[in-house]
Short mmCIF file of C-alpha atoms in Angstrom, two decimals:
data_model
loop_
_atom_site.label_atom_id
_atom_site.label_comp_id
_atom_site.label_asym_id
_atom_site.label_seq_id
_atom_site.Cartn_x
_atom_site.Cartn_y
_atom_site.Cartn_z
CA UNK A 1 -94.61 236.61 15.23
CA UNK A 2 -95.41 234.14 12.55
CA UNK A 3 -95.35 231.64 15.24
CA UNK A 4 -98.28 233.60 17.19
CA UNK A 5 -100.06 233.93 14.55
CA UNK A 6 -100.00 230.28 13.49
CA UNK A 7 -100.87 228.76 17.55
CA UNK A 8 -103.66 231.91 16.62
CA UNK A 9 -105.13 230.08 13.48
CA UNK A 10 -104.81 226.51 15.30
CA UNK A 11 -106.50 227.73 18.59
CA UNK A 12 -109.51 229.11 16.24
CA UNK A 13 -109.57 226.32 14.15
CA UNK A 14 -109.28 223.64 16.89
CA UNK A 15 -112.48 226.07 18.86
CA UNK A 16 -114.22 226.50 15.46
CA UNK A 17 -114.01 222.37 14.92
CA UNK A 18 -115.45 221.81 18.77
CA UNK A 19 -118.08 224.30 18.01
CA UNK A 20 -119.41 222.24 14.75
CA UNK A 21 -118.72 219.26 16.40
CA UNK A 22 -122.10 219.70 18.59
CA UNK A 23 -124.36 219.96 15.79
CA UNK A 24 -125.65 217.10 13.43
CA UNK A 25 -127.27 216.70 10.93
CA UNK A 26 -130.03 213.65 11.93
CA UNK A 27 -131.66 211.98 8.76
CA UNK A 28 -134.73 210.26 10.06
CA UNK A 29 -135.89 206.94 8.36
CA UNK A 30 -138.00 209.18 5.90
CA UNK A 31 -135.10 210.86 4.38
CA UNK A 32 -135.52 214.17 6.15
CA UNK A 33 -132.65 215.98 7.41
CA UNK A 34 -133.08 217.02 10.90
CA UNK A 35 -130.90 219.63 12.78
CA UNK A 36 -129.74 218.91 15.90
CA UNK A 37 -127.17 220.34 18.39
CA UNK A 38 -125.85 218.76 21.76
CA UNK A 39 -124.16 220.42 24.98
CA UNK A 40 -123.44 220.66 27.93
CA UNK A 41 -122.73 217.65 30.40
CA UNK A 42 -124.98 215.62 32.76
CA UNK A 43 -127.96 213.69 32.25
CA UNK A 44 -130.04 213.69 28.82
CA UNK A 45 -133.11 216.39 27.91
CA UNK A 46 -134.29 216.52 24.47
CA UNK A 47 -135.81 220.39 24.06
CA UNK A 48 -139.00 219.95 22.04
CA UNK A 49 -140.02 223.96 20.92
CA UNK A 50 -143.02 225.39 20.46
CA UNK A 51 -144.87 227.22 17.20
CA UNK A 52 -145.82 225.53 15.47
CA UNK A 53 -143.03 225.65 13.40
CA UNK A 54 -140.50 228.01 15.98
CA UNK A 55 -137.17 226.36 16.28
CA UNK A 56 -134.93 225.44 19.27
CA UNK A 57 -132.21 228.54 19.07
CA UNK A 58 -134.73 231.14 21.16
CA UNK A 59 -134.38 229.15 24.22
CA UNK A 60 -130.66 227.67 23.55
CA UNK A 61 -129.75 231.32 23.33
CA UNK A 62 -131.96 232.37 26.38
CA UNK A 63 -131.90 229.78 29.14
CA UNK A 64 -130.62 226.84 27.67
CA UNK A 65 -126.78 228.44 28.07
CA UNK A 66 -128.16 228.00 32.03
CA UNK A 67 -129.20 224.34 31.24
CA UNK A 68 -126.46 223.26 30.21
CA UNK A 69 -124.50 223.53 33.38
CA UNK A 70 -125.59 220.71 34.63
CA UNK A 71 -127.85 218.86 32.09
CA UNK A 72 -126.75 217.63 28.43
CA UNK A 73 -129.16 219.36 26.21
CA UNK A 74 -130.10 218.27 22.69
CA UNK A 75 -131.75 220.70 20.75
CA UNK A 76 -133.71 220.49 17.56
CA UNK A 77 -135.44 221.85 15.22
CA UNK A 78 -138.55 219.92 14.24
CA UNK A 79 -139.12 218.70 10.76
CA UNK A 80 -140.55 221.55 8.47
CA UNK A 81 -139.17 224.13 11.01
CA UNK A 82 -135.94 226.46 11.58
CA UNK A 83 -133.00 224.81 10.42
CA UNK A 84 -134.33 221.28 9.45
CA UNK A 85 -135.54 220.06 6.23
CA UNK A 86 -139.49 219.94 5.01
CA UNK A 87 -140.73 216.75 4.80
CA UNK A 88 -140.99 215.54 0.87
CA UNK A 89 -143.66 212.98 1.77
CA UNK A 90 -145.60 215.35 3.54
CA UNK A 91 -145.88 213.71 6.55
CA UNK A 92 -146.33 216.03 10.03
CA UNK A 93 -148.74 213.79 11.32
CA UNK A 94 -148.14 213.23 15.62
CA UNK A 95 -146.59 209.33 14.85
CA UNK A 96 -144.17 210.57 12.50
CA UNK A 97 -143.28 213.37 14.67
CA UNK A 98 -142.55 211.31 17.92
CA UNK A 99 -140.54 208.83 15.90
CA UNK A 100 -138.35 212.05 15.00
CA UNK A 101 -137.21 212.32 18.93
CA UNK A 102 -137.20 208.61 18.96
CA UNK A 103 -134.66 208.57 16.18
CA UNK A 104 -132.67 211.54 17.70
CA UNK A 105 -132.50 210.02 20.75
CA UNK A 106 -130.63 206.77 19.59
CA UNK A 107 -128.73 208.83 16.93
CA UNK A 108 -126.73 210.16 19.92
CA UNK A 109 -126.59 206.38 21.69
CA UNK A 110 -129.26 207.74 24.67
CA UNK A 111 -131.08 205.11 26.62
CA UNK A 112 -133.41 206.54 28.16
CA UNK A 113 -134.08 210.60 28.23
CA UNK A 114 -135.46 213.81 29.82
CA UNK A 115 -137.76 215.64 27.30
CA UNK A 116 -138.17 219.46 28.24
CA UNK A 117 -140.80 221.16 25.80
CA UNK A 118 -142.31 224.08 25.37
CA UNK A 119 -145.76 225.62 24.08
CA UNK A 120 -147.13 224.06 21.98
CA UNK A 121 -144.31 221.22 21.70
CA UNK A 122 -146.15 219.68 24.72
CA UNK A 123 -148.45 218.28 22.53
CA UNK A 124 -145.90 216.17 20.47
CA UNK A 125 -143.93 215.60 24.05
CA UNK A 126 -146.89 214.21 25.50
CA UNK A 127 -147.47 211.80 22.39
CA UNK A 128 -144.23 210.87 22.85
CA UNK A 129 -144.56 210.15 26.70
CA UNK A 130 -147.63 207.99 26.07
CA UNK A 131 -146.09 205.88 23.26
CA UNK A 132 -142.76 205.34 24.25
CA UNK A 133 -142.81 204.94 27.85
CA UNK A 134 -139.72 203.02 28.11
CA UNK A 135 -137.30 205.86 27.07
CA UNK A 136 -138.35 208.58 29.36
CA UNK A 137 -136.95 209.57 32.53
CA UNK A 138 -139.20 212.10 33.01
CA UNK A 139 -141.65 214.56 31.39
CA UNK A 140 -140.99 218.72 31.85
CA UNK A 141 -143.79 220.52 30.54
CA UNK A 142 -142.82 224.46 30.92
CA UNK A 143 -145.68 227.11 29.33
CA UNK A 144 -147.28 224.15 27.71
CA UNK A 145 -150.67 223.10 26.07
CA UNK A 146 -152.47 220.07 25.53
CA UNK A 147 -155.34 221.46 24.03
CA UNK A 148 -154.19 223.75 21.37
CA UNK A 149 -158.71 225.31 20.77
CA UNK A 150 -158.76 225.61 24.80
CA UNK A 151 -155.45 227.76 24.67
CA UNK A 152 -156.85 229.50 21.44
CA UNK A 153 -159.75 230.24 23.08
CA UNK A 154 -158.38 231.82 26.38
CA UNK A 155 -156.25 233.63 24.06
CA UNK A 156 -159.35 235.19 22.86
CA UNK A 157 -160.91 235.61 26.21
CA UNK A 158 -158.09 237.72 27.33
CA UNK A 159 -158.51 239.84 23.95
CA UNK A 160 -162.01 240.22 24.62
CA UNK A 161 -161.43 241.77 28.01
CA UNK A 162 -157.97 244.11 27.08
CA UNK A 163 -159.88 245.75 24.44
CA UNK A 164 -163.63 245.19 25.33
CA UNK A 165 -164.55 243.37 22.05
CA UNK A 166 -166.83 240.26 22.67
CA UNK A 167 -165.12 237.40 19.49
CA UNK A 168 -166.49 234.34 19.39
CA UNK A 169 -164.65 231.08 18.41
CA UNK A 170 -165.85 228.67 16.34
CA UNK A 171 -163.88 225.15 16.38
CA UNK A 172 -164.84 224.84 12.59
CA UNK A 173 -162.46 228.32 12.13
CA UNK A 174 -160.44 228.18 14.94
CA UNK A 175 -157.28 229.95 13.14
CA UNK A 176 -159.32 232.56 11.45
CA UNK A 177 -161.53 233.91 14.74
CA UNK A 178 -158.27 233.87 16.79
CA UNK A 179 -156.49 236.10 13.70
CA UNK A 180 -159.87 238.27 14.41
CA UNK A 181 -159.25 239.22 17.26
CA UNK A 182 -155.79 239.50 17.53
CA UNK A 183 -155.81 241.98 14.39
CA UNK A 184 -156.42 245.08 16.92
CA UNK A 185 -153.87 244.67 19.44
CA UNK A 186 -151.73 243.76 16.47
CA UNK A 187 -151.94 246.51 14.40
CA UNK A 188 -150.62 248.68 17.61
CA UNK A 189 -147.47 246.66 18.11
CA UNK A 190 -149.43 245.32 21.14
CA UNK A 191 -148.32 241.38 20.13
CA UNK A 192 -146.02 240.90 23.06
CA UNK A 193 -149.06 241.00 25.87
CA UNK A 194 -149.60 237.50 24.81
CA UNK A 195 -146.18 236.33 25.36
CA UNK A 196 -144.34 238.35 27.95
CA UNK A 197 -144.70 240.99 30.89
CA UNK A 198 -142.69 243.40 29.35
CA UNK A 199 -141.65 244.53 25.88
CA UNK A 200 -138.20 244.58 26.69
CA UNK A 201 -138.55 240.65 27.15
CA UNK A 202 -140.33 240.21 23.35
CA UNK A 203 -138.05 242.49 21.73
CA UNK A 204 -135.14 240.13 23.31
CA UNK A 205 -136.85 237.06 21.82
CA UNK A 206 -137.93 238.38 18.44
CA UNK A 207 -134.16 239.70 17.87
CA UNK A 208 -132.87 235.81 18.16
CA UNK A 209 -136.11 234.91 16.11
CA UNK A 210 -135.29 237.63 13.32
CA UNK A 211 -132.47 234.60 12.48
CA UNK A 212 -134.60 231.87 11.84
CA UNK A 213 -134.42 230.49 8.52
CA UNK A 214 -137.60 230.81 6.62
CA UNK A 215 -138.60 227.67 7.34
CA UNK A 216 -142.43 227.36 7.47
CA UNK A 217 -143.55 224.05 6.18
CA UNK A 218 -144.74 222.59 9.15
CA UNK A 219 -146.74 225.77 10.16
CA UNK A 220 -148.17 226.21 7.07
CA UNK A 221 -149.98 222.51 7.41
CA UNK A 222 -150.92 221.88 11.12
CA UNK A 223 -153.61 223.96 11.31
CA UNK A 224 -155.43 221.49 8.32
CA UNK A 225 -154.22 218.19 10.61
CA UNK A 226 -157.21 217.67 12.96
CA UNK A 227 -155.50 215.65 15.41
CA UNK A 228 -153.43 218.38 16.97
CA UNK A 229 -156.21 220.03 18.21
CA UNK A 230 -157.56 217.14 20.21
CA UNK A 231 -157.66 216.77 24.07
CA UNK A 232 -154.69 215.43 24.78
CA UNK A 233 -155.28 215.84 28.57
CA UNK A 234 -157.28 212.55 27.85
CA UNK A 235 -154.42 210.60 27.46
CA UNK A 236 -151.94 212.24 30.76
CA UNK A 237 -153.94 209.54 33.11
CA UNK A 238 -152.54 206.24 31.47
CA UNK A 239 -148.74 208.36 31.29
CA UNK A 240 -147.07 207.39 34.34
CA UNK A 241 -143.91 208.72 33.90
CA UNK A 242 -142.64 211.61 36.63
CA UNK A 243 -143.99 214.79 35.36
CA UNK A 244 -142.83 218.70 36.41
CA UNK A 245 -145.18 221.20 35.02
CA UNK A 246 -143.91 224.58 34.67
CA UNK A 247 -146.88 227.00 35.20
CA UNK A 248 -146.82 230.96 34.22
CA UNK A 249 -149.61 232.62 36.91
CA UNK A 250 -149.81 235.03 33.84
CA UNK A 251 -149.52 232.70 30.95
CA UNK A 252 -152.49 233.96 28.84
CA UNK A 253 -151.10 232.60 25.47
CA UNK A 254 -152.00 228.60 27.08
CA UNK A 255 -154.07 229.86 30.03
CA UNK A 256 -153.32 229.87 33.08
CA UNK A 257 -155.29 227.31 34.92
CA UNK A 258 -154.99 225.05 32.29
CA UNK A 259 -152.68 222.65 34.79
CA UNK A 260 -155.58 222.17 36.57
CA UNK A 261 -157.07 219.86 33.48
CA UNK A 262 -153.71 217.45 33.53
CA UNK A 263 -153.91 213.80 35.18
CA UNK A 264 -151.13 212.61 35.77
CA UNK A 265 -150.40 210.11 37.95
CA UNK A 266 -147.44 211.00 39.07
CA UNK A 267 -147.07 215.13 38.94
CA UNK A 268 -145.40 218.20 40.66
CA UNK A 269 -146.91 221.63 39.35
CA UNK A 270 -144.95 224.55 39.67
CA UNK A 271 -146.74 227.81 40.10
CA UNK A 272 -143.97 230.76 38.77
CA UNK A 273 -144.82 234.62 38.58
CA UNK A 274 -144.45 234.89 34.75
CA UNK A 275 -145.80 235.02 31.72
CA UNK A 276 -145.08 232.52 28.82
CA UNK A 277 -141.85 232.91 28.16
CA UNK A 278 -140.78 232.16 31.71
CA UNK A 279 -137.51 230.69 30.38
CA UNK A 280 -136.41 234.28 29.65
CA UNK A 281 -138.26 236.67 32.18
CA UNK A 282 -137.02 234.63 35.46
CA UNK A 283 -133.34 234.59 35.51
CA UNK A 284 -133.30 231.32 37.91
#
């Protein structure tokens, strides 16, 4: 019995010790602390989540189990968000938050990489596409924005027409006229028509989310940082890395023609019955 239970303790330790193993602290060059997890086996994606100021866990726990068969994922929280540390200096800007993957991506010895993001993460992933080139594969852009005021403003368009309001927005309060007109549908538990088909799928993601650390730095400030709510659909025609966008026929939280605005050079868009959070309402 006593020798059981001991191969017991050992076979939990030993699992425990693989477990922890995959995550890592990363401290970037600016002394922030940086969680970070890898698994799975094949080539290299970097997961860049949305917000601002979500974390990586939502789609680890909801598609990236799937990923993992036959991809190495490396998932992270970005700096101000989830798990990681805020920033002492301050410093959220777009440079400082490509250098973050940049420095991830040689903290685990990677060459060159995959990046996968989501939301509003394909604004940083684009960044990071355009100014480091050389260590992309390839560019997957699922549910995602460039233009954070043109996905704000379809947002609003879509409010307008569920509950037959007429909001305006105003680029000088972008933040407040969205909160406007979002208040209604809010204050009916109505939030999840901006994210999913069903309820069923929100209440899914919002029970992983109820574990996120209270970690809201980063959210707090990028709505006061101009330069993430630029065009960045400017810049796709000088990235000529292979890019796979991930379209939601239904996505009303980035819009759903928004695709149609990307240049590319060298791009496969793929159309998918779905809402936003495609990751979890298509089991494929």
């Amino acid at each position: 019995m006593n020798f059981l239970k001991k191969s017991l303790i050992a076979s939990t330790v030993l699992t425990l010790s693989l477990i922890s193993a995959q995550e890592q602290t990363v401290t970037t060059s600016d002394g922030v602390n940086l969680f970070t997890k890898k698994a799975g086996k094949g080539p290299v994606v970097i997961y860049v989540h949305g917000g601002p100021g979500a974390w990586s866990r939502s789609f680890e726990d909801l598609k990236g189990n799937e990923l993992e068969k036959f991809m190495t994922v490396i998932y992270y929280d970005q700096r101000g968000s989830g798990r990681s540390e805020s920033a002492q200096n301050q410093d959220y800007s777009i440079a400082r938050m490509i250098k973050d993957i940049e420095e991830i991506k040689n903290h685990y010895g990677v060459d060159k990489t995959y990046i996968l993001a989501h939301s509003f993460g394909g604004i940083i992933a684009t960044n990071y596409a355009y100014h480091y080139p050389n260590s992309l594969k390839g560019l997957i852009l699922m549910n995602s924005t460039l233009n954070v005021e043109y996905s704000l403003r379809k947002q609003v368009e879509f409010l307008n027409e569920y509950t037959g309001k007429n909001h305006q927005v105003r680029s000088t309060h972008l933040l407040e006229d969205f909160m406007s007109a979002k208040k209604e549908i809010s204050e009916k538990g109505l939030d999840y028509i901006l994210l999913t088909d069903t309820k069923e799928a929100f209440d899914k993601l919002m029970e992983v989310d109820f574990e996120k650390p209270q970690q809201w730095d980063f959210a707090s400030r990028v709505f006061s940082m101009p330069e993430y709510f630029m065009d960045y659909t400017r810049i796709s025609d000088k990235i000529i890395t292979p890019v796979l966008v991930i379209n939601g026929t239904k996505d009303v939280a980035i819009g759903k023609d928004h695709p149609n605005d990307f240049k590319f050079s060298n791009m496969k868009i793929k159309n998918i019955e779905g809402s936003h959070v495609l990751y979890y309402e298509k089991k494929q």
